[in-house]
Coordinates of C-alpha atoms and ligand atoms in Angstrom, one line a residue:
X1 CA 80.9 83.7 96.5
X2 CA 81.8 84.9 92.7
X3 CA 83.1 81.5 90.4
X4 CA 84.5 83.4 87.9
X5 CA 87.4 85.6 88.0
X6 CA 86.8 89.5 88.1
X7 CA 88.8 92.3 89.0
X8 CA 91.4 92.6 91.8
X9 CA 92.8 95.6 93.9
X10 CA 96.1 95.6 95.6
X11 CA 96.8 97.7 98.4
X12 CA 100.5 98.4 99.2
X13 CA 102.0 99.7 102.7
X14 CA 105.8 99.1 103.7
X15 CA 108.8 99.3 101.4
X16 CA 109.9 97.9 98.2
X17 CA 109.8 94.8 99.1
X18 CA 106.5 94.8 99.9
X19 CA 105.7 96.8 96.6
X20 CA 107.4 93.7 94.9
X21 CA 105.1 91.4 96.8
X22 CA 102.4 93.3 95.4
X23 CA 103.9 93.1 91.7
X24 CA 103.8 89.0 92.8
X25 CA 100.3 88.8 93.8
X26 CA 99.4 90.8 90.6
X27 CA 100.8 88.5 88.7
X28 CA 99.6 84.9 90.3
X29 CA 96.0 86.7 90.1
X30 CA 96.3 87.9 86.5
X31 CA 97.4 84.2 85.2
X32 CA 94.1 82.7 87.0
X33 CA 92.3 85.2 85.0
X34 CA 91.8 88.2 87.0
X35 CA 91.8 91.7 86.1
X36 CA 93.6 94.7 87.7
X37 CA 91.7 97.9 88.8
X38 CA 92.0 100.7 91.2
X39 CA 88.2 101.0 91.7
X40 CA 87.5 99.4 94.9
X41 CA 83.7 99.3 93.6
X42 CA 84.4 97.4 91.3
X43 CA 86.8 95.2 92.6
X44 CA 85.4 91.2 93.6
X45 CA 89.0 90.8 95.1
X46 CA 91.0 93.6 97.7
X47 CA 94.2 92.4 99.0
X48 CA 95.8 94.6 101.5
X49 CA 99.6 93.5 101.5
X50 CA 101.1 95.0 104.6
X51 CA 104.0 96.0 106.8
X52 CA 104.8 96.1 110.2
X53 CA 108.5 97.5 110.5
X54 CA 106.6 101.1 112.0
X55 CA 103.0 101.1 113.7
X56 CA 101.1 103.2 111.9
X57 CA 100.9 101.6 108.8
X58 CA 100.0 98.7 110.8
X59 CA 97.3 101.1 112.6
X60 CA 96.3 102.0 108.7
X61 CA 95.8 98.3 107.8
X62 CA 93.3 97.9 110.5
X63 CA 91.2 100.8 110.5
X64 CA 91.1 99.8 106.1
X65 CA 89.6 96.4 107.6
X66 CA 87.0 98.3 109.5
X67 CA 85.8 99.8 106.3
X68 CA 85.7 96.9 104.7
X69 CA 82.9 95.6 107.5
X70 CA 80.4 98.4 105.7
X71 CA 81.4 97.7 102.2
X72 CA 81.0 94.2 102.8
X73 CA 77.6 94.6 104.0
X74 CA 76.5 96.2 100.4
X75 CA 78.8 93.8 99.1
X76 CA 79.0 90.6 100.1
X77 CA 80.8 88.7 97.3
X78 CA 83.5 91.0 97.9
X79 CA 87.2 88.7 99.0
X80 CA 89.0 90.3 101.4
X81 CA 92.5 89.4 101.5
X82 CA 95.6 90.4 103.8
X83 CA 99.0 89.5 103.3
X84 CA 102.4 90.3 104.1
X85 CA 104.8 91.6 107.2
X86 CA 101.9 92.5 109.7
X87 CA 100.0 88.9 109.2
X88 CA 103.8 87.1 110.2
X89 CA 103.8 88.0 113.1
X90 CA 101.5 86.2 115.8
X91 CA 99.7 88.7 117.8
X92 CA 98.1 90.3 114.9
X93 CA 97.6 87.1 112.7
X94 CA 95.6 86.4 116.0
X95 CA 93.6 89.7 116.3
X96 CA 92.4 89.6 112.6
X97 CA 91.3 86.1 113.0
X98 CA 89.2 86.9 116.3
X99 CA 87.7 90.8 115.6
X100 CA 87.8 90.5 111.7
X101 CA 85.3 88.1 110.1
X102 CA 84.9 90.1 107.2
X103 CA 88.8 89.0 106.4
X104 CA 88.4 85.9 104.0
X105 CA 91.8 85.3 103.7
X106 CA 95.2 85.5 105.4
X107 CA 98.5 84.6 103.6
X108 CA 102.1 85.5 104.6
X109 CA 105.3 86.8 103.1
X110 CA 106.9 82.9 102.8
X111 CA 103.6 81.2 100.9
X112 CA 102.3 84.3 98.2
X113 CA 102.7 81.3 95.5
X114 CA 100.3 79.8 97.2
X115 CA 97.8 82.4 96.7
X116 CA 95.7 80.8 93.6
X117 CA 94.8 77.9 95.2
X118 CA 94.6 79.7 98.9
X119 CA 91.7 82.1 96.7
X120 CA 90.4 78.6 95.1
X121 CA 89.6 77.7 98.9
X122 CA 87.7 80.2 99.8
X123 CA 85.2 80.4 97.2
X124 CA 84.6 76.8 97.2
X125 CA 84.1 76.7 100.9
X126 CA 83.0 80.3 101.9
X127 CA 85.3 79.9 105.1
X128 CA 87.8 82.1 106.1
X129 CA 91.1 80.6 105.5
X130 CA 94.6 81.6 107.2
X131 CA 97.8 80.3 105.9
X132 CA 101.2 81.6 107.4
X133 CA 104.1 79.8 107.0
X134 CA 106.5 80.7 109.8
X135 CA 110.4 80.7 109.9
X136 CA 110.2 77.2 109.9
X137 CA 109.3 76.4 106.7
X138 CA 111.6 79.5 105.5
X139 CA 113.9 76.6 103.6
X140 CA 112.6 77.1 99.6
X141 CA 112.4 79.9 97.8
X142 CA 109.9 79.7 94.7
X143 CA 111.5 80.8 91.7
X144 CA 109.4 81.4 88.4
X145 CA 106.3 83.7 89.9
X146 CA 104.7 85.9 87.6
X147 CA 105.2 89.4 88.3
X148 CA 103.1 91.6 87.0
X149 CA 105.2 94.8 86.4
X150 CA 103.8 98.3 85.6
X151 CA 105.9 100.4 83.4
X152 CA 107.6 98.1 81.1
X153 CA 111.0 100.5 81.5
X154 CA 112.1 99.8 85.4
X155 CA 112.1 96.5 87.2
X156 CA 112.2 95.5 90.9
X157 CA 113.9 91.5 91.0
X158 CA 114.9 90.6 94.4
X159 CA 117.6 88.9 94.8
X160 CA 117.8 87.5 98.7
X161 CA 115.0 87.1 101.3
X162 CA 115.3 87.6 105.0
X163 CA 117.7 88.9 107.2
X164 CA 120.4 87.2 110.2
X165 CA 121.2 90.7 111.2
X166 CA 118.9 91.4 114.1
X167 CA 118.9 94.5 114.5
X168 CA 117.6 95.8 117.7
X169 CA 114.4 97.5 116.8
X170 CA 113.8 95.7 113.4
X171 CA 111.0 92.8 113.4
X172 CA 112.5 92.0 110.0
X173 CA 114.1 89.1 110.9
X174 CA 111.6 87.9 112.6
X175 CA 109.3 87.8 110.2
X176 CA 111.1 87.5 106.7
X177 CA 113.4 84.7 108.2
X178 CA 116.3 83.6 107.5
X179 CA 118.9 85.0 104.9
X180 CA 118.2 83.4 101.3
X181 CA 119.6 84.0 97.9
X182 CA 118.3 83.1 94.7
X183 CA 120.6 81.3 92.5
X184 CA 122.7 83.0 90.5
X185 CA 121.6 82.0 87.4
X186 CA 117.6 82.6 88.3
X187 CA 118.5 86.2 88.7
X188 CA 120.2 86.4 85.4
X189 CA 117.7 84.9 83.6
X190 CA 115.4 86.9 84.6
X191 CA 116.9 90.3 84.1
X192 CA 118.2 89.3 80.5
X193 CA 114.1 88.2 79.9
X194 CA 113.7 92.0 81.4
X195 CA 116.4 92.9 78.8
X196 CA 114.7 91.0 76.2
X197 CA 111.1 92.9 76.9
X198 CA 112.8 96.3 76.7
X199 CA 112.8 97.0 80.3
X200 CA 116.1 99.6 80.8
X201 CA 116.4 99.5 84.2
X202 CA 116.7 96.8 87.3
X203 CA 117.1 97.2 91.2
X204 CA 118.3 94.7 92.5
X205 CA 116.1 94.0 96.1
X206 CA 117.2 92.5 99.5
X207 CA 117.3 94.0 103.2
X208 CA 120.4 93.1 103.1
X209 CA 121.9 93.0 99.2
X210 CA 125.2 92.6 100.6
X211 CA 125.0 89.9 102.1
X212 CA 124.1 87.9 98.6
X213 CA 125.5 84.6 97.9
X214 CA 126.8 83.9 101.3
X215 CA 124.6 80.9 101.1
X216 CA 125.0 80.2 98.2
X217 CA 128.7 78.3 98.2
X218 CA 132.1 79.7 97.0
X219 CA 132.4 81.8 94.1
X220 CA 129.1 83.8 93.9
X221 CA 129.0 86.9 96.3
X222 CA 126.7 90.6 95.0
X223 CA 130.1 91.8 93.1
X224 CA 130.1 88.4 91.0
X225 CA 126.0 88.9 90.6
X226 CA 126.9 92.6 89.7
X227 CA 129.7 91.7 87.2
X228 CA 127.4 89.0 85.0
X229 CA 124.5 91.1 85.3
X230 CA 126.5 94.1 83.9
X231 CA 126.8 91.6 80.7
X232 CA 123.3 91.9 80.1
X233 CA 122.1 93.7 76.5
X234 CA 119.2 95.9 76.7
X235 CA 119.5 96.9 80.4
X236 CA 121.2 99.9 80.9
X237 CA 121.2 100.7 84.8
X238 CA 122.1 98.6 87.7
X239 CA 120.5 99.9 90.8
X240 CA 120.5 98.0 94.3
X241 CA 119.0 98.2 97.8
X242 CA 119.5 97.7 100.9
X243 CA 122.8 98.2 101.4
X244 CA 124.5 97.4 105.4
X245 CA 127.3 99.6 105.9
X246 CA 129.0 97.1 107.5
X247 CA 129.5 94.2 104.8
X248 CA 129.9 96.8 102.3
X249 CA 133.6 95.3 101.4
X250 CA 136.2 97.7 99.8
X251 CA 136.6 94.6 97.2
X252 CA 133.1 95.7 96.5
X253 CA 133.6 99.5 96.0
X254 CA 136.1 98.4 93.3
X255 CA 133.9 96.3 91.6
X256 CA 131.2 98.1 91.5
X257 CA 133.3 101.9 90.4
X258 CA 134.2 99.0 87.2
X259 CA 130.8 98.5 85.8
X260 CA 129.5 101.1 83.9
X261 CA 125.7 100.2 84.1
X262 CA 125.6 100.1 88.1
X263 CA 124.4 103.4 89.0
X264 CA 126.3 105.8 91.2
X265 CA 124.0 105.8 94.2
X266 CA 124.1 104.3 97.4
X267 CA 121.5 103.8 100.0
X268 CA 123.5 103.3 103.1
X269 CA 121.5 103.7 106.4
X270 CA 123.2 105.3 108.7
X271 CA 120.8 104.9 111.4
X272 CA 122.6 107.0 114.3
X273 CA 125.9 108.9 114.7
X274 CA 126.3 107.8 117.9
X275 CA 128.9 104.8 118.6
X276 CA 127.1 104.2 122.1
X277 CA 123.7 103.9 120.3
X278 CA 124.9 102.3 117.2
X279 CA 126.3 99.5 119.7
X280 CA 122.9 99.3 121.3
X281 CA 121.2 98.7 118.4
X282 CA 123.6 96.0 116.8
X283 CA 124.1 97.4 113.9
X284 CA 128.1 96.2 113.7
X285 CA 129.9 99.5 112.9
X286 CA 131.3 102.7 114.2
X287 CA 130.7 105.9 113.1
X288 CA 134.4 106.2 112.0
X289 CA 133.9 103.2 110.3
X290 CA 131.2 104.7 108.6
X291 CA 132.7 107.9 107.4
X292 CA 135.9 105.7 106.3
X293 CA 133.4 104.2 104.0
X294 CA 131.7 106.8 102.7
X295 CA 135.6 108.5 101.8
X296 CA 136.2 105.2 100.2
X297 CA 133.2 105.1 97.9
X298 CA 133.8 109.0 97.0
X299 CA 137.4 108.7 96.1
X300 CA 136.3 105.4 93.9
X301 CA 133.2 106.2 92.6
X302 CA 133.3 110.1 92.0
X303 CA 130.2 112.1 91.6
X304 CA 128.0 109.1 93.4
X305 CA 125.5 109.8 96.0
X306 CA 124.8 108.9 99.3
X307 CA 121.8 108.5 100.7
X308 CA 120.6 107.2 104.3
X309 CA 118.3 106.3 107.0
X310 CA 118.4 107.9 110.1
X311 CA 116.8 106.7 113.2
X312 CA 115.7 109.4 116.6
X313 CA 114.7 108.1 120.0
X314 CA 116.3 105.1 120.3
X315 CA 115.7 103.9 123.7
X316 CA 118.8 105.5 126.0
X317 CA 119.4 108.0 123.3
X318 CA 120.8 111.4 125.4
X319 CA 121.0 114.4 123.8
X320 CA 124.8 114.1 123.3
X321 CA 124.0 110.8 121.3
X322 CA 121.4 112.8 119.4
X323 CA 124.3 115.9 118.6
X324 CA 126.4 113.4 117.3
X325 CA 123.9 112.2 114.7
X326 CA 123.7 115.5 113.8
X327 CA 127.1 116.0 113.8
X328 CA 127.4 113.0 111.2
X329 CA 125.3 114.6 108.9
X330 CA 126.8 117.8 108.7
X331 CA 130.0 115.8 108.4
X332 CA 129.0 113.3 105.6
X333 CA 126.4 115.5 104.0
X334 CA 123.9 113.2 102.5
X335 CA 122.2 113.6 99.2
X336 CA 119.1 112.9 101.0
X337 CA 118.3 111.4 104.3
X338 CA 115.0 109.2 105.2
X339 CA 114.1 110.0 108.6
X340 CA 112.3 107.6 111.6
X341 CA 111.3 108.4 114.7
X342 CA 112.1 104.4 116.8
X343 CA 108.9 103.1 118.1
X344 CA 109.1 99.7 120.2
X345 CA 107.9 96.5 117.8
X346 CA 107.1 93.9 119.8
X347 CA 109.1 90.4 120.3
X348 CA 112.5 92.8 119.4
X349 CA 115.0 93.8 121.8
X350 CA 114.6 97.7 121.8
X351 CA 110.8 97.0 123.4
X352 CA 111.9 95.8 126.0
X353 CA 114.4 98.4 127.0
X354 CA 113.6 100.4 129.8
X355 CA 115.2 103.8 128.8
X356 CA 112.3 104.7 126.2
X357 CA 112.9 108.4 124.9
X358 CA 109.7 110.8 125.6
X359 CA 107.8 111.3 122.5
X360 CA 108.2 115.1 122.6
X361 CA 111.8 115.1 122.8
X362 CA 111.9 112.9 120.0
X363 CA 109.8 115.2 117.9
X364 CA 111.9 118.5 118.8
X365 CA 114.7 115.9 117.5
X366 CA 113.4 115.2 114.3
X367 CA 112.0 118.3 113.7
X368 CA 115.6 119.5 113.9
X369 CA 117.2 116.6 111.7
X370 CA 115.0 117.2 109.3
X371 CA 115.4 121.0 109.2
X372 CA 119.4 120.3 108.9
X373 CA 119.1 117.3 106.1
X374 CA 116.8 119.6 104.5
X375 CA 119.2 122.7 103.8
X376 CA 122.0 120.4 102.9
X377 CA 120.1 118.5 100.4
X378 CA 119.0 121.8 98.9
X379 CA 122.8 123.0 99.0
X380 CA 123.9 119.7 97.1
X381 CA 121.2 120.1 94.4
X382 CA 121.9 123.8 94.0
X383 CA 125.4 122.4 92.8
X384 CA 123.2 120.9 90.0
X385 CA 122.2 123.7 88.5
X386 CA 124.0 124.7 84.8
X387 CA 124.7 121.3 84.5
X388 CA 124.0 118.5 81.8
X389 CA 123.0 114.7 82.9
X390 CA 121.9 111.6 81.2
X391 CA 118.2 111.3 82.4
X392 CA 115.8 108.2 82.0
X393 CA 112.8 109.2 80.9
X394 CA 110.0 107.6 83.0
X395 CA 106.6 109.4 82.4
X396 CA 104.8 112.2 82.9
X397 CA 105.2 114.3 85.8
X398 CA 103.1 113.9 88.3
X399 CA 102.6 117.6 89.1
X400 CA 102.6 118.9 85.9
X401 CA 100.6 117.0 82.8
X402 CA 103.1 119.3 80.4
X403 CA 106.5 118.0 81.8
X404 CA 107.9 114.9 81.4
X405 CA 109.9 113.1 84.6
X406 CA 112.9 110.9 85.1
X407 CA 116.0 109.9 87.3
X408 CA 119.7 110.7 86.5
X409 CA 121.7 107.8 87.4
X410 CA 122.3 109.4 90.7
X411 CA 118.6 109.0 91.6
X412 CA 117.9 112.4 91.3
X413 CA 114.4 113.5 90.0
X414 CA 114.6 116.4 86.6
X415 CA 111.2 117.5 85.2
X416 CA 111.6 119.0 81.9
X417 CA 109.5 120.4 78.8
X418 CA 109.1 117.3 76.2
X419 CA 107.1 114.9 73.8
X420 CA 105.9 112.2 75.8
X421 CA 105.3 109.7 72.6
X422 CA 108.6 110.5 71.2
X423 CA 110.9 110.6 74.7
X424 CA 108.9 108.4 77.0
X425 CA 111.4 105.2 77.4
X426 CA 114.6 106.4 76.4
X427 CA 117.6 108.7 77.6
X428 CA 118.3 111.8 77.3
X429 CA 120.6 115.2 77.8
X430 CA 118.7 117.3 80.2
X431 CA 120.6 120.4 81.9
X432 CA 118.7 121.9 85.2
X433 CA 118.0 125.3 85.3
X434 CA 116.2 125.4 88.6
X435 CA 117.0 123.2 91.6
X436 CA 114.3 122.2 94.6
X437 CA 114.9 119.5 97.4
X438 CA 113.1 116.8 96.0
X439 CA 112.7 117.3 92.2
X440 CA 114.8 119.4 89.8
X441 CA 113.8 121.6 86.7
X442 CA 115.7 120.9 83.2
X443 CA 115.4 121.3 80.1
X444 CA 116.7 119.3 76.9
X445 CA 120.4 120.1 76.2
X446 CA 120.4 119.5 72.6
X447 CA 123.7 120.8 72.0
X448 CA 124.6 118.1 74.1
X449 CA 123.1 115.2 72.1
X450 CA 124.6 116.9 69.1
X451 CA 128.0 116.8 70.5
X452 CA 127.6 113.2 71.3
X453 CA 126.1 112.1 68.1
X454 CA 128.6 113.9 66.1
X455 CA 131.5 112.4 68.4
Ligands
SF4_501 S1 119.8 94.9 108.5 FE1 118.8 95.4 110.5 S2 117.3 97.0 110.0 FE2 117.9 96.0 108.1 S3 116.3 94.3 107.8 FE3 118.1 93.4 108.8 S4 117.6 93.6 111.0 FE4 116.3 95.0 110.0

């Protein structure tokens, strides 16, 4: 196997989180000397950090293995690496070790910083070589990774591991353990060095951000994280996920309608409208409670928006649970809604329960909730139109090389007409002319910036 450090190639499924794993593992490899690429031919190093919260990425993962068997063959220097969600959890940490010999090495979600000398193993011995910490040894969290971040504007820093909820179909907790905060003052130091690089924006990552500080002894809770971090010169926008309805405290609300660079959206998954199902799945609320929330953050936070998570097919789910999903929708009217159909992980509850919905009526079902999301996300961006917003400007749009792209604080995506050397980085006035369900059309308001510069 290769001595010296060549290139690397991380491949991503699963959510932020993981993408922030993969910003980790970037960075330890970069600071032994690697270099990134997205040409698996030449890579000497392929890492494939996964997921396993739905099955198909899961299904992905392996059938990305297989391939690997074949390149291997041509290439036999080639490290093959997987990490992450998937590898935590015992039955497939088993199957790769017994039908995938071209794997050289297996790390989980609790040990990435020990990657380097994991990697160090392997070519010295030319063995394969497993390490997966479980839940037991969830105690420590490593501060002071490197992270190896891609546009030098936006920043993912988590801010708590894990997850005590339990929800009834999430192997989350399972395999990310325990709930764990950083300290207080880790986080802040490493968003004012964010601050310091010229990075505008942070989101703040957790499964459950909520739940920050809890751990962590009196005094320090997310709004105390929020507030300091607020403080912070250079960063503009505060953005946090995931949010659980259910700790979301009115004390909170207040807190966060106070801080000018927390951004006025909300990722708040809903999950299901149904207080029969919501019940089943632990999730700790009501639907009433839910909507009481959702008034509460409108009245205090005007103009934010709401987005969700919606799950179909929960085991028992009748079609009267199902209409009153529907019903919350329609009710609440979310900016935009990410939609799951439930399939059974196992070693959580939902597996085992007996009531499993049949996979066509769950697809008539979300072929429906989608169809309903869809027309009132359309109708809420329609409301858009004419109107002016401070935009970020992020790059170039990916659909159009002559636009440039970026986020309003609301989390809504404007392309508009621009010079990329001279915008790319900094904010601007854009007003929308033209309104879709994902992505808007603007373009610069000029008057607008005059008007504020000569305020
Ligand atoms: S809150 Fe529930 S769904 Fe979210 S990570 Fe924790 S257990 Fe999973």
């Amino acid at each position: 196997m290769s001595q010296q450090p060549g290139k690397y190639l991380v491949t991503t499924f699963g959510c932020q989180m993981s993408f922030h794993d993969s910003q980790v593992i970037a960075g330890l490899l970069e600071d032994i000397g690697y270099e990134s690429t997205q040409n698996l031919e030449e890579a000497d190093i392929v890492i494939f950090n996964t997921c396993c919260v739905r099955e198909k990425p899961e299904r992905k993962v392996l059938s990305r293995l297989d391939e690997m068997k074949h390149i291997k063959e041509k290439k036999p220097n080639l490290i093959v690496g997987v990490s992450g969600c998937m590898v935590q959890q015992g039955a497939q940490l088993e199957n790769i070790k017994k039908n995938y010999s071209q794997v050289d090495l297996v790390f989980g979600t609790h040990n990435i910083h020990r990657l380097p000398e994991l990697l160090h193993r392997v070519i010295a011995t030319g063995q394969q070589i497993i390490e997966v910490w479980d839940r037991g040894d969830e105690g420590e969290v490593v501060e002071d990774l490197p992270v190896r971040r891609e546009d030098g504007l936006k920043a993912w820093v988590n801010i708590i591991y894990g997850c005590d909820n339990f929800c009834a179909y999430c192997i989350v907790p399972y395999v990310r353990g325990r709930e764990r905060s950083r300290l207080m003052e880790k986080v802040i130091e490493e968003v004012a060095e964010l601050g310091r690089e010229g990075y505008k924006e942070v989101t703040l990552l957790g499964q459950n951000v909520n739940s920050y500080g809890k751990d962590l002894g009196e005094g320090v809770n997310f709004g105390t994280l929020l507030t300091r971090l607020n403080e912070i010169p250079g960063i503009e926008r505060i953005r946090y996920m995931t949010s659980h309805p259910r700790d979301f405290s009115y004390e909170l609300i207040n807190t966060i309608a106070s801080l000018d660079k927390v951004c006025e959206h909300i990722h708040l998954p809903l999950q299901a409208g149904s207080d029969r199902v919501l019940k089943m799945m632990n999730r700790g609320y009501t639907s009433s409670y839910y909507s009481d929330l959702v008034s509460r953050i409108r009245e205090r936070i005007p103009g934010s928006s709401i987005t969700t998570d919606l799950m179909i097919g929960f085991p028992g789910e009748t079609d009267d649970d199902f209409k009153a999903t529907l019903r919350m929708v329609k009710e609440i009217r979310f900016d935009a809604a990410y939609t799951f159909v439930f399939s059974p992980r196992k070693g959580t509850k939902a597996a085992h329960m007996l009531e499993q919905v049949p996979e066509e009526v769950k697809r008539e079902r979300i072929i429906e909730l989608v169809k309903v999301q869809n027309n009132i996300t359309r109708e809420i961006n329609e409301e858009l139109k004419g109107k002016t917003f401070q935009v970020l400007v992020e790059g170039v749009s990916k659909n159009d090389d002559n636009m440039l792209s970026g986020r309003t604080r609301t989390n809504k995506i404007i392309v508009f007409p621009g010079d990329k050397d001279k915008l790319l980085g900094s904010f601007v006035n854009v007003k929308v002319i033209e309104t879709g369900p994902w992505t808007s059309k603007g373009v610069l308001d000029l008057e607008k910036e005059q008007r504020d510069v000569s305020k």
